[in-house]
Coordinates of N, CA, C and O in Angstrom, one line a residue:
X1 N 4.3 10.8 16.1 CA 4.2 10.9 14.5 C 4.4 9.3 14.1 O 6.2 9.8 14.9
X2 N 5.4 9.0 13.3 CA 5.8 7.4 13.0 C 6.7 8.3 10.8 O 6.6 8.7 11.3
X3 N 8.6 8.3 11.0 CA 8.9 8.4 10.1 C 8.4 6.9 9.0 O 8.0 6.3 9.4
X4 N 8.8 7.1 8.0 CA 8.9 6.0 6.6 C 9.2 4.6 7.7 O 8.6 3.5 7.7
X5 N 11.0 4.3 7.7 CA 11.1 3.1 8.8 C 10.2 3.1 9.9 O 10.2 1.2 9.9
X6 N 10.0 3.3 11.0 CA 9.4 3.2 12.3 C 7.2 3.0 11.6 O 7.2 1.2 11.5
X7 N 7.3 3.0 10.2 CA 5.8 2.9 9.8 C 5.8 1.9 9.2 O 5.1 0.6 9.2
X8 N 7.2 1.2 8.1 CA 7.6 0.2 7.9 C 7.5 -1.1 8.7 O 6.8 -1.9 8.8
X9 N 7.8 -1.0 9.9 CA 8.5 -2.2 11.0 C 6.6 -2.2 11.4 O 6.5 -3.1 11.4
X10 N 5.8 -1.3 12.1 CA 4.2 -1.2 13.1 C 3.8 -2.9 11.6 O 3.0 -3.4 10.8
X11 N 3.9 -1.9 10.5 CA 2.9 -3.2 8.9 C 3.4 -4.4 9.3 O 2.5 -5.1 9.2
X12 N 4.7 -4.6 9.1 CA 5.2 -5.9 9.2 C 4.4 -6.4 10.6 O 4.2 -7.6 10.8
X13 N 4.8 -5.9 12.1 CA 4.9 -6.1 13.1 C 3.4 -7.5 13.3 O 3.4 -7.6 14.6
X14 N 2.7 -5.7 13.3 CA 0.9 -5.7 13.4 C -0.1 -5.9 12.9 O -0.9 -5.8 13.5
X15 N 0.4 -6.1 11.6 CA -0.5 -6.4 11.1 C -0.8 -8.3 10.3 O 0.8 -8.6 9.7
X16 N -1.5 -8.7 10.7 CA -2.2 -10.6 10.7 C -0.9 -10.8 9.4 O -2.0 -10.8 8.6
X17 N -0.7 -11.8 8.7 CA -0.2 -11.7 7.8 C 1.0 -11.5 7.1 O 0.9 -11.6 5.5
X18 N 1.2 -10.1 7.0 CA 1.4 -8.8 6.0 C 4.0 -9.9 6.1 O 4.2 -10.2 7.1
X19 N 4.4 -10.0 4.8 CA 5.1 -10.4 4.6 C 6.0 -9.8 3.9 O 7.4 -9.5 4.0
X20 N 5.4 -8.5 3.2 CA 6.4 -7.6 2.9 C 5.7 -6.2 3.5 O 4.6 -6.2 2.9
X21 N 6.3 -4.4 3.0 CA 5.9 -3.9 2.7 C 6.7 -2.2 2.5 O 7.6 -2.3 2.3
X22 N 5.8 -1.8 1.6 CA 6.7 -0.8 0.8 C 6.1 1.0 1.2 O 4.8 0.9 0.5
X23 N 6.7 1.7 0.7 CA 6.3 3.5 0.6 C 6.8 3.8 -0.3 O 7.9 3.6 -0.9
X24 N 5.9 3.8 -1.9 CA 5.9 4.3 -2.7 C 5.2 5.1 -3.5 O 4.4 6.4 -3.4
X25 N 5.9 6.1 -4.2 CA 5.7 7.3 -4.6 C 5.5 7.3 -6.3 O 6.2 6.8 -7.0
X26 N 4.0 7.1 -6.9 CA 3.8 6.7 -8.0 C 3.9 8.0 -9.0 O 3.4 7.3 -10.0
X27 N 4.5 9.1 -8.6 CA 4.4 9.2 -9.9 C 6.1 9.6 -10.6 O 6.4 10.0 -11.8
X28 N 6.6 9.2 -9.6 CA 7.8 8.3 -9.9 C 7.9 6.8 -10.1 O 9.3 6.1 -10.6
X29 N 7.4 6.3 -9.4 CA 7.5 4.8 -9.1 C 9.0 3.9 -8.2 O 8.7 3.0 -9.0
X30 N 9.0 5.5 -7.4 CA 10.3 4.8 -6.9 C 10.0 4.7 -5.9 O 9.1 4.4 -5.2
X31 N 10.2 2.6 -5.0 CA 10.6 2.7 -3.6 C 11.2 4.0 -2.9 O 12.0 4.0 -2.8
X32 N 10.3 4.2 -1.9 CA 11.0 5.7 -0.8 C 11.8 4.9 0.0 O 11.9 5.0 1.9
X33 N 10.7 3.3 0.5 CA 11.5 2.8 1.7 C 10.7 1.3 1.3 O 9.8 1.1 1.1
X34 N 11.5 -0.3 2.0 CA 10.7 -1.2 1.9 C 10.9 -2.3 3.0 O 11.8 -1.6 3.8
X35 N 10.7 -3.2 3.1 CA 10.8 -3.9 4.1 C 9.8 -5.5 3.8 O 9.2 -5.2 3.8
X36 N 11.0 -6.5 4.2 CA 10.1 -7.7 4.5 C 10.5 -8.3 2.4 O 11.7 -7.5 1.9
X37 N 9.6 -9.2 2.3 CA 10.0 -9.7 0.7 C 10.9 -10.8 1.1 O 10.8 -10.9 2.2
X38 N 11.3 -11.5 -0.5 CA 12.0 -12.5 -0.5 C 13.5 -12.1 -1.1 O 12.6 -12.1 -2.4
X39 N 14.1 -13.1 -1.8 CA 14.6 -13.0 -3.4 C 14.1 -13.3 -4.0 O 14.6 -13.2 -5.0
X40 N 12.5 -14.0 -3.6 CA 11.8 -14.1 -4.9 C 11.0 -13.6 -5.3 O 10.5 -13.8 -6.6
X41 N 10.9 -12.4 -4.8 CA 9.3 -11.7 -4.6 C 11.0 -10.1 -4.7 O 11.0 -8.7 -2.9
X42 N 10.6 -8.7 -5.0 CA 12.5 -7.5 -5.4 C 10.7 -7.0 -5.5 O 10.0 -6.8 -5.9
X43 N 11.3 -6.2 -3.9 CA 9.6 -5.5 -3.6 C 9.9 -4.5 -5.2 O 9.3 -2.8 -5.0
X44 N 10.9 -3.6 -5.5 CA 10.9 -2.2 -6.1 C 10.2 -2.4 -6.7 O 9.9 -1.9 -7.6
X45 N 10.1 -4.4 -7.4 CA 9.5 -4.3 -9.1 C 8.5 -3.9 -9.0 O 7.4 -3.9 -8.8
X46 N 7.7 -5.3 -7.8 CA 6.6 -4.5 -7.3 C 6.0 -2.8 -7.3 O 4.6 -2.8 -8.3
X47 N 7.1 -1.9 -7.0 CA 7.0 -0.5 -6.6 C 6.2 -0.3 -7.5 O 5.2 -0.1 -8.2
X48 N 7.1 -0.6 -8.7 CA 7.6 -0.2 -10.3 C 6.2 -0.4 -10.6 O 4.8 0.2 -11.1
X49 N 6.0 -1.7 -10.7 CA 4.9 -2.7 -11.7 C 3.3 -1.7 -10.8 O 2.1 -1.8 -11.9
X50 N 3.3 -1.6 -9.4 CA 1.8 -1.2 -8.3 C 1.5 0.2 -8.9 O 0.9 0.9 -9.2
X51 N 3.1 1.0 -9.6 CA 2.5 2.3 -10.0 C 1.9 2.4 -10.7 O 1.0 3.1 -11.2
X52 N 1.8 1.5 -12.0 CA 1.4 1.6 -13.0 C -0.5 1.2 -13.0 O -1.5 2.1 -13.0
X53 N -0.5 0.3 -11.8 CA -1.9 0.5 -11.6 C -2.7 1.5 -11.1 O -3.9 1.5 -11.6
X54 N -2.0 1.6 -10.1 CA -2.2 3.3 -9.5 C -2.7 4.2 -10.2 O -3.7 4.6 -10.7
X55 N -2.1 4.8 -11.6 CA -1.9 5.2 -12.7 C -3.2 5.2 -13.1 O -4.4 5.8 -13.7
X56 N -3.7 3.9 -13.7 CA -4.4 3.3 -14.6 C -5.8 3.6 -13.7 O -6.6 3.8 -14.7
X57 N -5.2 3.0 -12.8 CA -7.3 3.6 -12.2 C -7.6 5.1 -12.4 O -8.9 5.5 -12.4
X58 N -6.6 6.1 -11.3 CA -6.8 7.8 -11.1 C -7.0 7.6 -12.6 O -8.1 8.7 -12.7
X59 N -6.4 7.7 -13.6 CA -6.7 7.4 -15.6 C -8.7 7.6 -15.6 O -9.2 7.8 -16.3
X60 N -8.6 6.1 -15.7 CA -10.0 5.7 -15.5 C -11.5 6.2 -14.6 O -11.9 6.8 -15.4
X61 N -10.7 7.0 -12.9 CA -11.7 7.3 -13.2 C -11.6 9.0 -13.3 O -13.2 9.5 -13.7
X62 N -10.6 9.3 -13.7 CA -10.8 10.6 -14.1 C -11.7 10.9 -16.0 O -12.8 11.4 -16.1
X63 N -11.4 9.6 -16.9 CA -12.4 9.4 -17.7 C -13.5 9.8 -17.7 O -13.7 9.8 -18.6
X64 N -14.5 9.2 -16.8 CA -15.0 8.7 -16.8 C -16.3 9.7 -15.5 O -17.3 9.2 -15.3
X65 N -15.3 10.4 -14.9 CA -15.8 11.4 -14.9 C -16.0 11.4 -12.6 O -16.8 12.5 -12.0
X66 N -15.7 10.5 -11.7 CA -15.7 10.5 -11.6 C -15.0 10.8 -10.0 O -13.6 11.4 -10.3
X67 N -15.6 12.2 -8.8 CA -15.1 12.8 -8.4 C -14.8 12.2 -6.9 O -14.7 12.7 -6.1
X68 N -14.3 10.8 -7.0 CA -14.3 10.4 -5.8 C -12.7 10.0 -5.4 O -11.9 10.5 -6.5
X69 N -12.3 9.5 -4.1 CA -11.2 9.2 -3.8 C -10.8 7.8 -3.4 O -11.8 7.5 -3.3
X70 N -9.8 6.8 -3.8 CA -9.4 5.7 -3.7 C -9.1 5.3 -2.4 O -7.6 6.4 -2.2
X71 N -9.6 5.3 -1.4 CA -8.5 4.6 -0.3 C -8.5 3.6 -0.4 O -6.6 3.4 -0.2
X72 N -8.0 2.1 -1.4 CA -7.3 0.8 -1.0 C -8.1 0.1 -2.9 O -8.7 0.2 -3.9
X73 N -7.2 -0.7 -3.2 CA -6.7 -1.3 -4.6 C -6.6 -3.0 -3.2 O -5.4 -3.1 -3.3
X74 N -7.2 -3.8 -4.1 CA -7.2 -4.6 -3.3 C -6.9 -6.0 -4.3 O -7.8 -5.8 -5.2
X75 N -5.3 -7.2 -4.5 CA -5.6 -7.6 -5.7 C -5.4 -9.5 -4.9 O -4.2 -9.1 -4.0
X76 N -5.9 -10.2 -5.5 CA -6.4 -11.4 -5.1 C -5.1 -12.1 -5.4 O -5.9 -12.3 -6.6
X77 N -4.4 -13.1 -5.4 CA -3.7 -13.9 -5.6 C -4.3 -15.5 -4.9 O -5.0 -15.7 -4.3
X78 N -4.1 -15.8 -5.6 CA -4.3 -17.3 -5.0 C -3.5 -17.6 -3.6 O -4.7 -18.4 -2.5
X79 N -2.3 -17.7 -3.5 CA -2.0 -17.2 -2.2 C -1.3 -15.8 -0.9 O -1.4 -15.8 -0.1
X80 N -1.6 -14.6 -2.0 CA -1.9 -13.7 -1.1 C -2.5 -13.0 -2.0 O -3.2 -12.6 -2.9
X81 N -2.2 -11.9 -0.5 CA -3.5 -10.6 -0.6 C -2.4 -9.4 -1.0 O -1.5 -9.6 -0.3
X82 N -2.3 -7.9 -1.7 CA -2.0 -7.3 -2.0 C -2.8 -6.1 -2.5 O -3.4 -6.1 -2.6
X83 N -2.5 -5.3 -1.2 CA -2.9 -4.4 -1.1 C -2.3 -3.1 -1.2 O -1.7 -2.6 -0.3
X84 N -2.9 -1.8 -1.5 CA -2.4 -0.6 -2.0 C -3.1 0.1 -1.2 O -4.6 0.6 -1.9
X85 N -2.7 1.0 -0.5 CA -3.4 2.2 0.1 C -2.6 3.6 -0.2 O -1.4 4.2 0.6
X86 N -3.9 4.3 -1.0 CA -3.6 5.5 -1.4 C -3.7 6.9 0.1 O -4.3 6.7 0.5
X87 N -2.5 7.5 0.2 CA -1.9 8.2 1.2 C -2.6 9.6 1.0 O -2.6 10.2 -0.4
X88 N -3.3 10.3 1.7 CA -4.3 11.8 1.7 C -2.9 12.5 3.2 O -3.5 14.0 2.9
X89 N -2.5 12.2 3.8 CA -2.2 12.8 5.4 C -1.4 13.6 4.7 O -0.3 14.2 3.6
X90 N -0.6 14.4 6.2 CA 0.3 15.1 6.1 C 1.6 15.1 4.9 O 1.9 13.9 4.8
X91 N 1.7 15.9 3.9 CA 2.7 15.3 2.5 C 2.5 13.9 1.8 O 3.8 13.4 1.2
X92 N 1.7 13.5 1.8 CA 1.0 11.9 1.1 C 0.5 12.6 -0.2 O 0.6 11.4 -1.0
X93 N 0.6 12.4 -0.9 CA 0.0 13.2 -1.5 C 0.9 13.0 -3.2 O 2.5 13.5 -3.1
X94 N -0.2 11.9 -3.9 CA 1.3 10.7 -5.0 C 2.4 9.3 -4.0 O 2.8 9.5 -5.0
X95 N 1.4 9.4 -2.6 CA 1.9 8.2 -1.9 C 1.2 7.1 -1.9 O 0.2 7.0 -1.9
X96 N 1.9 5.6 -2.2 CA 0.6 5.2 -1.4 C 1.4 4.3 -0.9 O 3.1 3.0 -1.3
X97 N 0.9 2.8 0.8 CA 1.1 2.0 1.3 C 1.6 0.3 -0.2 O 0.1 1.0 0.0
X98 N 2.3 -0.1 0.2 CA 1.3 -1.1 -0.4 C 2.0 -2.2 -0.3 O 2.6 -2.5 0.8
X99 N 1.3 -3.1 0.6 CA 1.7 -4.4 1.8 C 1.0 -5.6 1.0 O -0.2 -5.8 0.1
X100 N 1.9 -6.8 1.6 CA 1.4 -7.3 1.0 C 1.6 -8.9 1.8 O 2.0 -8.6 2.9
X101 N -0.3 -9.7 2.0 CA -0.3 -11.0 3.3 C -0.3 -12.0 2.2 O -0.5 -12.0 1.2
X102 N -0.3 -12.7 3.3 CA -0.3 -14.5 3.2 C -1.7 -14.5 3.6 O -2.3 -14.6 4.8
X103 N -2.5 -15.1 2.8 CA -3.7 -15.0 2.1 C -4.1 -16.0 3.5 O -5.1 -15.3 4.3
X104 N -4.0 -17.3 3.8 CA -3.9 -18.2 5.0 C -4.2 -17.6 6.2 O -4.5 -17.8 7.2
X105 N -3.3 -16.8 7.0 CA -3.3 -15.5 7.9 C -3.5 -14.3 7.8 O -3.8 -13.9 9.2
X106 N -4.3 -14.0 7.1 CA -4.9 -12.6 7.1 C -5.8 -11.9 7.3 O -6.7 -13.0 6.7
X107 N -6.5 -11.2 7.5 CA -7.7 -10.4 7.8 C -7.5 -9.6 7.1 O -7.0 -8.2 7.5
X108 N -8.2 -9.2 6.0 CA -8.5 -8.1 4.8 C -9.1 -7.0 6.0 O -8.6 -5.6 5.8
X109 N -10.2 -6.6 6.3 CA -11.0 -5.8 7.7 C -9.8 -5.9 8.8 O -9.1 -4.3 8.6
X110 N -8.6 -6.2 8.8 CA -8.1 -6.2 10.0 C -7.1 -4.9 9.2 O -6.9 -4.3 10.0
X111 N -6.5 -5.7 8.7 CA -4.9 -5.1 8.1 C -5.4 -3.9 7.3 O -4.8 -3.7 7.6
X112 N -7.1 -3.9 6.8 CA -7.1 -2.2 6.3 C -7.2 -1.8 7.1 O -7.0 -0.2 7.0
X113 N -7.9 -1.6 8.4 CA -7.9 -1.0 9.6 C -6.4 -0.5 10.4 O -6.4 1.4 10.3
X114 N -5.8 -1.5 10.4 CA -4.8 -1.2 10.5 C -3.6 -0.5 10.4 O -3.0 0.4 10.4
X115 N -3.9 -0.7 8.4 CA -3.4 0.2 7.5 C -3.7 1.9 7.9 O -3.1 2.1 7.4
X116 N -5.2 1.5 7.7 CA -4.9 3.3 8.3 C -4.9 3.4 9.3 O -4.5 5.3 9.8
X117 N -4.5 3.0 10.2 CA -4.8 3.9 11.2 C -3.0 4.0 11.2 O -1.8 5.4 11.7
X118 N -2.0 3.2 10.8 CA -0.6 3.8 10.5 C -0.5 4.6 9.4 O 0.8 5.5 9.7
X119 N -1.3 5.2 8.7 CA -1.5 5.7 7.4 C -2.0 7.0 8.2 O -0.8 8.5 8.2
X120 N -2.6 6.9 9.5 CA -2.2 8.4 10.2 C -2.1 9.0 10.5 O -1.6 10.4 11.4
X121 N -0.7 8.0 11.3 CA 0.4 8.3 12.1 C 1.7 8.9 11.0 O 2.6 9.3 12.6
X122 N 2.0 8.1 10.0 CA 3.0 8.9 9.3 C 3.3 10.3 8.9 O 2.1 10.3 8.4
X123 N 4.5 10.0 9.0 CA 5.2 11.8 8.4 C 5.9 11.6 8.2 O 7.0 10.7 7.9
X124 N 5.9 11.2 7.0 CA 6.4 12.2 5.8 C 7.1 12.7 5.0 O 6.7 14.3 5.5

């Protein structure tokens, strides 16, 4: 089992193109841990903003009567991919991993696979 810090480090070191990662509580919008980013890319602000994205999607699914679970939410920008993975395992309810990828170096299929593996090893 990996703790938060170990899991975040593994995201940056094992996922090609990863530039920033955060573990976020979407009930409060607070980042429980962050790693990476730049002075121009504030992970705390990104965590709070993506909390709104997750809440909006969950609310929409509820209104539509969809009984499925969100695995990932993908936002593509010109030069970046933003991947949001809602956690389902031990104590993961209400949490998501937020991963920023450099689009020129990332492989989305592999990033999703690695993020799923890291989620399975994460103990919150």
